[in-house]
Coordinates of C-alpha atoms and ligand atoms in Angstrom, one line a residue:
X5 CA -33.9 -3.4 32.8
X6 CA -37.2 -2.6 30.6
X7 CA -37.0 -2.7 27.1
X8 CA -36.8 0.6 25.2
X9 CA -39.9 2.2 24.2
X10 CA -41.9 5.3 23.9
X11 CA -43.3 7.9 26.4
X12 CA -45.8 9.9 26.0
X13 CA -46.6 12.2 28.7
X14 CA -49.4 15.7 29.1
X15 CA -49.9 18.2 32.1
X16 CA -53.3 19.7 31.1
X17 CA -53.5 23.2 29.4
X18 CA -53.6 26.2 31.8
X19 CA -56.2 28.5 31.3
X20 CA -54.9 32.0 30.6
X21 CA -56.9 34.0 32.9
X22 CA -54.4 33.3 35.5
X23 CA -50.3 33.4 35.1
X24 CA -48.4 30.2 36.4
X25 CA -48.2 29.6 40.5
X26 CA -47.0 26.8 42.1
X27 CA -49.7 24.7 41.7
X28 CA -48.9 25.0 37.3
X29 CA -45.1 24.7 38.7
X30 CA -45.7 21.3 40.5
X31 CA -47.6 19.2 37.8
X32 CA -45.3 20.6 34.7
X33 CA -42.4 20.3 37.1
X34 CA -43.3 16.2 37.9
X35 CA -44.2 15.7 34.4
X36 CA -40.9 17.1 33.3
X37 CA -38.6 14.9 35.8
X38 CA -40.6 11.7 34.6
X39 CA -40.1 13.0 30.9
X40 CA -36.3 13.2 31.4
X41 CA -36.6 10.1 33.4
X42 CA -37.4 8.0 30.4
X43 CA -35.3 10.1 27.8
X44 CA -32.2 8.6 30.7
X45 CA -33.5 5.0 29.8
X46 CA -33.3 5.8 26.0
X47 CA -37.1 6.1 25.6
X48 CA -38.9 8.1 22.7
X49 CA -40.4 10.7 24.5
X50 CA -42.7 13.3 24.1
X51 CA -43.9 15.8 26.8
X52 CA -46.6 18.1 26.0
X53 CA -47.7 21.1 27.7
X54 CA -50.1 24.0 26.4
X55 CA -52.6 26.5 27.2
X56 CA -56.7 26.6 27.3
X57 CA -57.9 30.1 25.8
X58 CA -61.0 30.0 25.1
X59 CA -64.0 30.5 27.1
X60 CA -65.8 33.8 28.6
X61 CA -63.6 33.9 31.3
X62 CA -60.6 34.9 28.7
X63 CA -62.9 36.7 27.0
X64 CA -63.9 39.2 29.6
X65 CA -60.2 39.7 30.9
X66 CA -59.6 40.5 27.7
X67 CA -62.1 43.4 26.9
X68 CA -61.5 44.5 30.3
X69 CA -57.4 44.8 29.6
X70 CA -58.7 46.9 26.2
X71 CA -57.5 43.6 24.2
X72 CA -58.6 41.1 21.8
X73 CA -59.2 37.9 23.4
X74 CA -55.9 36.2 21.5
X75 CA -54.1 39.5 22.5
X76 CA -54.7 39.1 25.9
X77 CA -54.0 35.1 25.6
X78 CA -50.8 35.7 23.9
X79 CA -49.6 38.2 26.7
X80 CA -50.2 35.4 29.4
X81 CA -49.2 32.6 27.1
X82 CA -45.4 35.0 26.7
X83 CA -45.3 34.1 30.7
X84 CA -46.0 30.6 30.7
X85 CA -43.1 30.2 28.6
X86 CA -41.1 32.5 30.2
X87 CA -41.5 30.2 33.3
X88 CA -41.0 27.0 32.0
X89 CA -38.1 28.3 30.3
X90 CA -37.0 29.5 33.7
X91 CA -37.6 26.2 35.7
X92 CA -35.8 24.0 33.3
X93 CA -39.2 22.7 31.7
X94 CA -38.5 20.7 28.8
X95 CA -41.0 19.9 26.7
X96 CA -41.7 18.9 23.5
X97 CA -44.9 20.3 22.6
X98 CA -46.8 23.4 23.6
X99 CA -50.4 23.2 22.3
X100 CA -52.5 26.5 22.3
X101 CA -56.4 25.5 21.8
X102 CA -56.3 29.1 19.6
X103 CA -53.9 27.4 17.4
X104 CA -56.0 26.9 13.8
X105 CA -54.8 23.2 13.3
X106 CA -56.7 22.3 17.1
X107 CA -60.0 24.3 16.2
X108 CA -60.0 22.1 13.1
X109 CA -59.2 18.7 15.1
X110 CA -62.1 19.5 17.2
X111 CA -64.6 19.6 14.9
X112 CA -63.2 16.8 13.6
X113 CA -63.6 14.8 16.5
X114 CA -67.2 16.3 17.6
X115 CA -68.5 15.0 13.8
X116 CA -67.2 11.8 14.8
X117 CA -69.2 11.3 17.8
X118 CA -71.9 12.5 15.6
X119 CA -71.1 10.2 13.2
X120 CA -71.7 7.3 15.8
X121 CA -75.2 8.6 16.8
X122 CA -73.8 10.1 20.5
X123 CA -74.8 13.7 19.7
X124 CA -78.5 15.0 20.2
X125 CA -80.2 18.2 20.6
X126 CA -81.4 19.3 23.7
X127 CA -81.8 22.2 26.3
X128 CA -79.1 22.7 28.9
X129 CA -80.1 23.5 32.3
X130 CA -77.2 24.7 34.4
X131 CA -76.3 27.4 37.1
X132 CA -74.7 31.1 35.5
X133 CA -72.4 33.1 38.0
X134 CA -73.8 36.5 36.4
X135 CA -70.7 38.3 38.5
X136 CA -67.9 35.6 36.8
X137 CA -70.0 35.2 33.7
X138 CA -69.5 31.3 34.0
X139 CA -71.5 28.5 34.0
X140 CA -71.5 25.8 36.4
X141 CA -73.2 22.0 36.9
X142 CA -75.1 20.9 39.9
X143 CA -72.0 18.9 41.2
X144 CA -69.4 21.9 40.8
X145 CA -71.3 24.2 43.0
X146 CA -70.3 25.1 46.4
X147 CA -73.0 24.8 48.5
X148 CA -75.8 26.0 46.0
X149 CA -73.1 28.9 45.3
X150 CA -70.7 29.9 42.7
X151 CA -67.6 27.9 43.4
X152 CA -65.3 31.0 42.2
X153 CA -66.5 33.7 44.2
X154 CA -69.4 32.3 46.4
X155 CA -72.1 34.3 44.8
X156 CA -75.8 33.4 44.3
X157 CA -76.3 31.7 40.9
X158 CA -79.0 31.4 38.8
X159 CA -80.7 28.8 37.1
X160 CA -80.2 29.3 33.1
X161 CA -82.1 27.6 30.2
X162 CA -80.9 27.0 26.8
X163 CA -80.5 24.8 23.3
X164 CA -77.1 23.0 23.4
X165 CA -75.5 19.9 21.3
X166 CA -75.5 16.7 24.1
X167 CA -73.0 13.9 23.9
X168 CA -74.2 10.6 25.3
X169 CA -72.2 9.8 27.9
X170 CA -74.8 7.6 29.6
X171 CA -74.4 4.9 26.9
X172 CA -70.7 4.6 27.8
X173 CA -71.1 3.5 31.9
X174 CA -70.4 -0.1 31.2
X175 CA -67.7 0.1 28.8
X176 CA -66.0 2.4 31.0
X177 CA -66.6 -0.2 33.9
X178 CA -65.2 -2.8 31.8
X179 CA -62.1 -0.6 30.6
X180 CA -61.4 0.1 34.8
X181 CA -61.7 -3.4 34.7
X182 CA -59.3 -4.8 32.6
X183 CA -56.9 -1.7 33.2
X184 CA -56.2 -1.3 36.8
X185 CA -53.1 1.0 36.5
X186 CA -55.8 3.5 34.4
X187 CA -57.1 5.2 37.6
X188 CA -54.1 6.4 39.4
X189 CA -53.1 6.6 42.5
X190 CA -55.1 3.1 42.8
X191 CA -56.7 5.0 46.0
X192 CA -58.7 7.5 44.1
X193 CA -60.2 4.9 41.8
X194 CA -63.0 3.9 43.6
X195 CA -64.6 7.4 43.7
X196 CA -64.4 7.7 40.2
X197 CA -66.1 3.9 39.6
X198 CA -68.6 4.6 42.7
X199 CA -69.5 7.5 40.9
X200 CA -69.4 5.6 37.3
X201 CA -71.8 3.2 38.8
X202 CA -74.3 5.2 40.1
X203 CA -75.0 6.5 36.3
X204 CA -73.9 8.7 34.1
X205 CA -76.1 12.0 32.9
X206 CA -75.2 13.4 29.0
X207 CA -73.2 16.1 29.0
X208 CA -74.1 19.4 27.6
X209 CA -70.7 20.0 24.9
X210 CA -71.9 23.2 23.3
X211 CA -72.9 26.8 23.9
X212 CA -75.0 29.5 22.4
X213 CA -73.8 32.5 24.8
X214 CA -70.1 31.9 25.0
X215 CA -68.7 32.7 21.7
X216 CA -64.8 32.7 22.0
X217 CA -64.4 29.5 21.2
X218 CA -64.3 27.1 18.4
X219 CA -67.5 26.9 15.8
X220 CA -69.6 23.7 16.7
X221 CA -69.8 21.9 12.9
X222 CA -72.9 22.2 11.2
X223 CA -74.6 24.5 13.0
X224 CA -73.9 28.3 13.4
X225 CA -75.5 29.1 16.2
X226 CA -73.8 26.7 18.4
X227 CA -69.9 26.6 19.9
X228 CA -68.0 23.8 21.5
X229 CA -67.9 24.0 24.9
X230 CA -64.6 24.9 26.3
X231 CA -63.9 21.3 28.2
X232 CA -64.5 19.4 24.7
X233 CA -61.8 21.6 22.9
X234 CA -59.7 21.4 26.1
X235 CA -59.9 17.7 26.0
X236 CA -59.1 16.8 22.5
X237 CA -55.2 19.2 22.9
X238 CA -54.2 15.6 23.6
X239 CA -54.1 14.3 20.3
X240 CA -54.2 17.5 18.1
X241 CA -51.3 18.6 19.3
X242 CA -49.9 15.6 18.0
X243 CA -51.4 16.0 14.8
X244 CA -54.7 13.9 15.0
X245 CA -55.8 12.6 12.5
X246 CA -52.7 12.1 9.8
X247 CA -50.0 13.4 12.1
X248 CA -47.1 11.4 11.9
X249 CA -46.7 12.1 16.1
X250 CA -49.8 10.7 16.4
X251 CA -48.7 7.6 14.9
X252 CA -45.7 7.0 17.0
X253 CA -47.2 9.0 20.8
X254 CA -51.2 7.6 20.8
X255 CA -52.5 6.6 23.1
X256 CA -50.7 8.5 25.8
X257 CA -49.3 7.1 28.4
X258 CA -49.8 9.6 31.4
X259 CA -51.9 11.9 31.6
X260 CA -50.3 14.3 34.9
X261 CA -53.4 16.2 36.0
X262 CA -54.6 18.0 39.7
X263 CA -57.2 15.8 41.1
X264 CA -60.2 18.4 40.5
X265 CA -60.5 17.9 36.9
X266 CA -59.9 14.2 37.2
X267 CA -63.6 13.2 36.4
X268 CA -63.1 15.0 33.2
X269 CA -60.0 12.6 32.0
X270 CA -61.1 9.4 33.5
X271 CA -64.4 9.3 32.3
X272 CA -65.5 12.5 30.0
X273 CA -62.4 11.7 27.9
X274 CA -62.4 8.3 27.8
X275 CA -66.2 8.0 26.4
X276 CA -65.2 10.6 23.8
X277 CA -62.4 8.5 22.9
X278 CA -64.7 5.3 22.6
X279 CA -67.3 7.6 20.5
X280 CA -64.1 8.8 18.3
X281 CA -63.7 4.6 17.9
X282 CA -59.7 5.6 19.6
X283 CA -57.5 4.2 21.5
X284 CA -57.6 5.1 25.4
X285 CA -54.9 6.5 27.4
X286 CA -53.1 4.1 29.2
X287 CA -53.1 6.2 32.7
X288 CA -54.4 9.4 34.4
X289 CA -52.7 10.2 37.3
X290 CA -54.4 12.8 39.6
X291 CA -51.9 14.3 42.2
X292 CA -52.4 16.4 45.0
X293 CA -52.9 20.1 46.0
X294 CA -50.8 22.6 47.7
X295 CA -51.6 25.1 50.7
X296 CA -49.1 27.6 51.5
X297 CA -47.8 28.5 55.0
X298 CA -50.4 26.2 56.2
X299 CA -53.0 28.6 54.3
X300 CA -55.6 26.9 51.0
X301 CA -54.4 29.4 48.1
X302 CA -57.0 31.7 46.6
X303 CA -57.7 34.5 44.6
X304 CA -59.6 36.2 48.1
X305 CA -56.4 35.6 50.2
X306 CA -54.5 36.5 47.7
X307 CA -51.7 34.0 48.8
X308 CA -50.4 32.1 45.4
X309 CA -47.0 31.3 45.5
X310 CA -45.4 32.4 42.9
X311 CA -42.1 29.5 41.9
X312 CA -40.1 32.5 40.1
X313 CA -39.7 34.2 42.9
X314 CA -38.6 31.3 45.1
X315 CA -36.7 30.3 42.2
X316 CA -34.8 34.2 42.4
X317 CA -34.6 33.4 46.0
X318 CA -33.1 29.8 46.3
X319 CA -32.4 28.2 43.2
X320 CA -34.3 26.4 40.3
X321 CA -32.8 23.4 41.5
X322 CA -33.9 23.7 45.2
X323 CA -37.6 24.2 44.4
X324 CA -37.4 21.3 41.6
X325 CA -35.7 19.2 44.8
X326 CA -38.3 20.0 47.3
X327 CA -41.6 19.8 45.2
X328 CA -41.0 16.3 44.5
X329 CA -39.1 15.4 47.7
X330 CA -41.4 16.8 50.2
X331 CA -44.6 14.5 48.8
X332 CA -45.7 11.7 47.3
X333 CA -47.4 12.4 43.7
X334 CA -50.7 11.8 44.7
X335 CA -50.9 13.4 48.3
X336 CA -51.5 16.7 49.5
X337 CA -49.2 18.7 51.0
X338 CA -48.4 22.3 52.4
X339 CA -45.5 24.6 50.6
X340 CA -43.7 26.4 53.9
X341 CA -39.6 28.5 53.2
X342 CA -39.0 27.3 56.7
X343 CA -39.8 23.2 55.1
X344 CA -38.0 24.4 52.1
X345 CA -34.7 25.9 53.7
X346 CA -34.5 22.7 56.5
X347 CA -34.1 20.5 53.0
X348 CA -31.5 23.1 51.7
X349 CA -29.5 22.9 54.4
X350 CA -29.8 19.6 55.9
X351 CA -30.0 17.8 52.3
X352 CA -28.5 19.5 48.9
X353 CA -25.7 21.1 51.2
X354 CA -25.1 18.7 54.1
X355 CA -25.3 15.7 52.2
X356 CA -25.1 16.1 48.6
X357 CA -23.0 19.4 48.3
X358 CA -20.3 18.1 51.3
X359 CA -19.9 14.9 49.4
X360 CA -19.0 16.6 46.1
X361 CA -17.0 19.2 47.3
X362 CA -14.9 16.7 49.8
X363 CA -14.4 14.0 47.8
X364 CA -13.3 16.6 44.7
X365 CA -11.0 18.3 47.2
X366 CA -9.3 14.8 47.8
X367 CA -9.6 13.9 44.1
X368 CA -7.9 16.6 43.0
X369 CA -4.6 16.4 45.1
X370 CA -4.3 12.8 44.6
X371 CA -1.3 12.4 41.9
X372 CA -2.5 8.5 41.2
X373 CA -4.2 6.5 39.0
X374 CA -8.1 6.3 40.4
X375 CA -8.5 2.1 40.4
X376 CA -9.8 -0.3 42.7
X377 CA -12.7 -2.7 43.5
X378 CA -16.4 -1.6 43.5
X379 CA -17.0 -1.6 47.2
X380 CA -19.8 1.2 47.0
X381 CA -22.1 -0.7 44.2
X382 CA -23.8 -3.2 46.1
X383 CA -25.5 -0.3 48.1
X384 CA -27.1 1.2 45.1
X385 CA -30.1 -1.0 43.6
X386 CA -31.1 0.8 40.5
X387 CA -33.7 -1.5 39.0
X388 CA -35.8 -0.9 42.4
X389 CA -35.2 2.9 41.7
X390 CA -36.4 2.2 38.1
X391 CA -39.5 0.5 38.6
X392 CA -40.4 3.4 41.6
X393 CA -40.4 5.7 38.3
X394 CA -42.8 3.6 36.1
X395 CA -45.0 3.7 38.9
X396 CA -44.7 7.3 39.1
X397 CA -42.9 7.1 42.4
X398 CA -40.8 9.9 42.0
X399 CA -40.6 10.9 46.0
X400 CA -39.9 7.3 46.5
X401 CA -37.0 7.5 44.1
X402 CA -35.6 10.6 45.0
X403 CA -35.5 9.2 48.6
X404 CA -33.4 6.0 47.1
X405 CA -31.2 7.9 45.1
X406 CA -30.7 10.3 48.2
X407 CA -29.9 6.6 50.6
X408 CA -27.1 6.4 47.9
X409 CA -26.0 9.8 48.6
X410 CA -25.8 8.9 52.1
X411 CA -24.0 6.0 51.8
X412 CA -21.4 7.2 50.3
X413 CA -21.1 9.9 53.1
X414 CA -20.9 7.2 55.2
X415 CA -18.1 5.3 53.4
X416 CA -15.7 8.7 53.6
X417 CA -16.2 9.0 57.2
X418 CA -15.9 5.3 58.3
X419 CA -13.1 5.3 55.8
X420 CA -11.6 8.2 57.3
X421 CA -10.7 8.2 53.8
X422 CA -8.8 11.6 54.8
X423 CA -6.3 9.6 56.5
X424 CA -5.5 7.4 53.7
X425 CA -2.6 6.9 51.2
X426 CA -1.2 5.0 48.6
X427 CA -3.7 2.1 47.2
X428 CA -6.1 2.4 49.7
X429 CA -6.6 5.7 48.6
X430 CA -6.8 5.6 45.3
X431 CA -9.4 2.8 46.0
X432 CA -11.6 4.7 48.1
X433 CA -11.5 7.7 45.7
X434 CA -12.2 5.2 42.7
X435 CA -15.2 4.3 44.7
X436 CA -16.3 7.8 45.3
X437 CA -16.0 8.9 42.3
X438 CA -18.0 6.2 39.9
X439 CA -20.6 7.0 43.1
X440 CA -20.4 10.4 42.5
X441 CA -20.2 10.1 38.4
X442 CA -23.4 7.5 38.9
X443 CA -25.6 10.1 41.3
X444 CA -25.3 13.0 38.9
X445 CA -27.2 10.7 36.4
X446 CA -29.5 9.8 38.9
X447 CA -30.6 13.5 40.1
X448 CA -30.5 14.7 36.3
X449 CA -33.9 14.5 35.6
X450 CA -34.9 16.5 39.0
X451 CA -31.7 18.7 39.4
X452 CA -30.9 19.2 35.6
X453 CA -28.6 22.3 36.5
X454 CA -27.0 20.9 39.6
X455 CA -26.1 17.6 37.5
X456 CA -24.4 19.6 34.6
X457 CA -22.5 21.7 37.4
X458 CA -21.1 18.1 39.1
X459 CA -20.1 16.9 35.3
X460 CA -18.2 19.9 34.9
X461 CA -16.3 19.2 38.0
X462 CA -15.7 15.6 37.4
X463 CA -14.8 16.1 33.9
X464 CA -17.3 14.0 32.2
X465 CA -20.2 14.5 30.1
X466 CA -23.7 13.4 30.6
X467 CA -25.1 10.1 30.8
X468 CA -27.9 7.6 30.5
X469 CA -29.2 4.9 32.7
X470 CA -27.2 2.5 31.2
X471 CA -24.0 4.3 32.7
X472 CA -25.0 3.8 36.3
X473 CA -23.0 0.7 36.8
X474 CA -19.6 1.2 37.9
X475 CA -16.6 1.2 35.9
X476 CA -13.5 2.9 35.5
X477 CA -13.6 6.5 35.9
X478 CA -12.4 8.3 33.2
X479 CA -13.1 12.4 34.3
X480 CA -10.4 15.1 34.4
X481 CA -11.0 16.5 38.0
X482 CA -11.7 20.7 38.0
X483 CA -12.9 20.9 41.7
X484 CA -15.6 24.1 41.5
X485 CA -17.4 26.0 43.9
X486 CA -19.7 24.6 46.6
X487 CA -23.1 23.2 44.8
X488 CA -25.2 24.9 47.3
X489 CA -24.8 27.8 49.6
X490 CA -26.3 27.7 53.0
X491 CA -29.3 29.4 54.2
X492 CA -29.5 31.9 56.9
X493 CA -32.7 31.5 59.0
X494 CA -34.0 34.5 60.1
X495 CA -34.7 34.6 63.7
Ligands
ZN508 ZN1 -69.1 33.7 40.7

């Protein structure tokens, strides 16, 4: 078993032009199950979530809703937190950048990079959508278009604040280098150091025409862009510079993002951190993207899933169950009710509901003492499960924790543990039981609610990694109603 330590752990802010879907669902979702992950193994852990609300984008919805810009940002901020609420999110922190304690920890920052000689004057070229009033870079166009709505663009000139980013190319070789577990999943690496090699271009960090955002120090006619006082939510919300979260959190040790805004946090970030003379995150983990029904989701199609509504429709639990068990982290995969109701059915009720509900039926008639010999432990290897975690495994986890679940199945039907009596019985339920007690640890951090409901029936309260060993089981049996409920497939 690891030794104890701390956990620090982001999604990235959610810009507030949109409310969540299941896209915001699935990263704050994964980042949540690792955060309650470590907080089984004892760890001091922090989770931080938040919003991005500055920008034109916000600004625009906002005069166009009759609002101020942080009326309109609170309204959709109220949802967010609604929804995580909701889903059983539990975080820690939740960072707005229109908080006045970030705006002032991003000027900080910028003067440190000015302070180290990376800031220069200059003109920004770029590419304006006129339509979405944003701008955009050569690379984040879509084939010479807008990469919102497919528009023409057109080419823009103006004064802006650069940050030398070029200087940092080798020292963010040599970080890649020495820290190989940075760039995660290992496969996307090389596009990011492929790309790092080939040279880096300054970037443009302030703005002239967008003026809902924070004031660039030192000069009045200038504003931070957006990504800069995006970026620095990481350590302001932990009170950067004096904050005593700071202290115990920094450096971070995942950063959960979508991979689209990975170039951002594995090399923009990092080269502001060496500019800032701070410590580096230890990892930025870029997962995968969602279609649904087979379908890419977009605004024009109009086909965002939203995760309350299958959340109404199943449970919390069921879509917390299938995000992570349908995927590996880092792949791509497609969100489909029929996928979702075939795990319903053939996995939280066949498998895990059935097991609780049969062995509790037994349980609770049996008049005996539960005691025997731990037949069932051997077929649960828990540091392999723990180690799948620290690599971010979670599907690979969930599918050893659900081998478990199986096993034990197995045991009550080659058992025929029905038939039994007398010791044999009472060891078979003994074995059942401590499996039972040991897999609602287990599936806490992904099936918080369905983990409380099996405590309740077995009479115990919750517990932490160090429980999952089997002992003797000390619950007061109150057998409840089925865990999951079946679902009817339409024809
Ligand atoms: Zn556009």
């Amino acid at each position: 078993m690891s030794k104890l330590g701390k956990f620090y752990i982001t999604t990235p802010i959610y810009y507030v032009n949109d409310k969540p879907h299941i896209g915001h669902a699935y990263t704050t979702i994964a980042a949540d199950v690792l955060a309650r992950w470590h907080r089984l193994k004892g760890d001091m852990v922090f989770f931080l979530t938040g919003t991005d609300e500055h920008g034109e984008k916000v600004a625009a919805a906002a005069e166009k809703a009759g609002q101020t810009p942080k009326q309109f940002a609170d309204s959709v901020v109220s949802t967010y937190i609604t929804a995580w609420k909701r889903l059983e999110v539990g975080y820690d922190g939740f960072i707005r950048t229109t908080d006045p304690n970030h705006a002032k920890a991003v000027q900080d920052f910028v003067n440190k990079m000015v302070d180290n000689g990376d800031v220069y004057k200059g003109k920004y070229e770029g590419w304006y959508c006129v339509s979405d009033e944003s701008f955009w870079t050569d690379l984040q166009l879509k084939d010479g278009k807008c990469p919102e709505c497919g528009r023409e663009v057109k080419k823009v000139k103006e004064d802006s604040y650069f940050f030398r980013l070029s200087k940092y190319q080798d020292a963010l070789l040599d970080f890649y280098k020495e820290n190989p577990d940075f760039l995660s999943p290992r496969y996307r690496a090389n596009e990011i150091i492929n790309r790092v090699k080939d040279g880096l271009k300054d970037v443009s960090i302030s703005r002239t025409a967008i003026k809902w955002a924070v004031p660039f120090p030192g000069d009045a006619q200038h504003w931070v862009y957006v990504w800069v006082d995006a970026l620095i939510n990481y350590i302001s919300a932990l009170g950067w510079p004096g904050g005593e979260n700071y202290k115990a959190y920094w450096p971070a040790d995942v950063h959960l993002i979508g991979k689209e805004i990975n170039w951002f946090h594995s090399v923009i970030w990092p080269a502001m951190l060496l500019s800032a003379n701070l410590p580096l995150p230890k990892k930025v983990f870029s997962h995968g993207w969602w279609t649904a029904e087979g379908q890419k989701m977009s605004k024009s199609r109009g086909n965002f899933v939203n995760p309350l509504d299958i959340a109404d429709r199943y449970s919390v639990d069921a879509l917390r169950y299938f995000l992570i068990r349908e995927l590996p982290l880092g792949d791509d995969g497609d969100f489909s009710e029929k996928a979702l109701i075939a795990r319903i059915n053939g996995e939280l009720v066949a498998d895990l509901g059935n097991l609780i509900y049969r062995i509790l039926t037994l349980a609770e008639r049996f008049a005996g003492e539960f005691r025997g010999s731990p037949e069932l432990e051997p077929k649960l290897d828990i540091s392999k499960i723990e180690s799948k975690m620290d690599d971010l495994d979670t599907f690979g986890a969930l599918n050893d924790i659900w081998g478990f679940i199986r096993e034990a199945n197995k045991y009550v039907n080659e058992k025929e543990v029905w038939k039994l009596s007398g010791d044999e019985l009472s060891n078979a339920l003994y074995n059942l039981l401590e499996a039972c007690r040991i897999i609602s640890i287990l599936i806490s951090p992904f099936m918080p609610e369905t983990s409380s409901k099996i405590n309740a029936q077995l009479g115990i309260g919750p517990g932490t990694l160090n429980d999952c060993r089997f002992g003797r089981f000390k619950g007061r049996i109150k057998k409840g109603e089925y865990l999951f409920k079946k679902v009817e497939q339409k024809a």
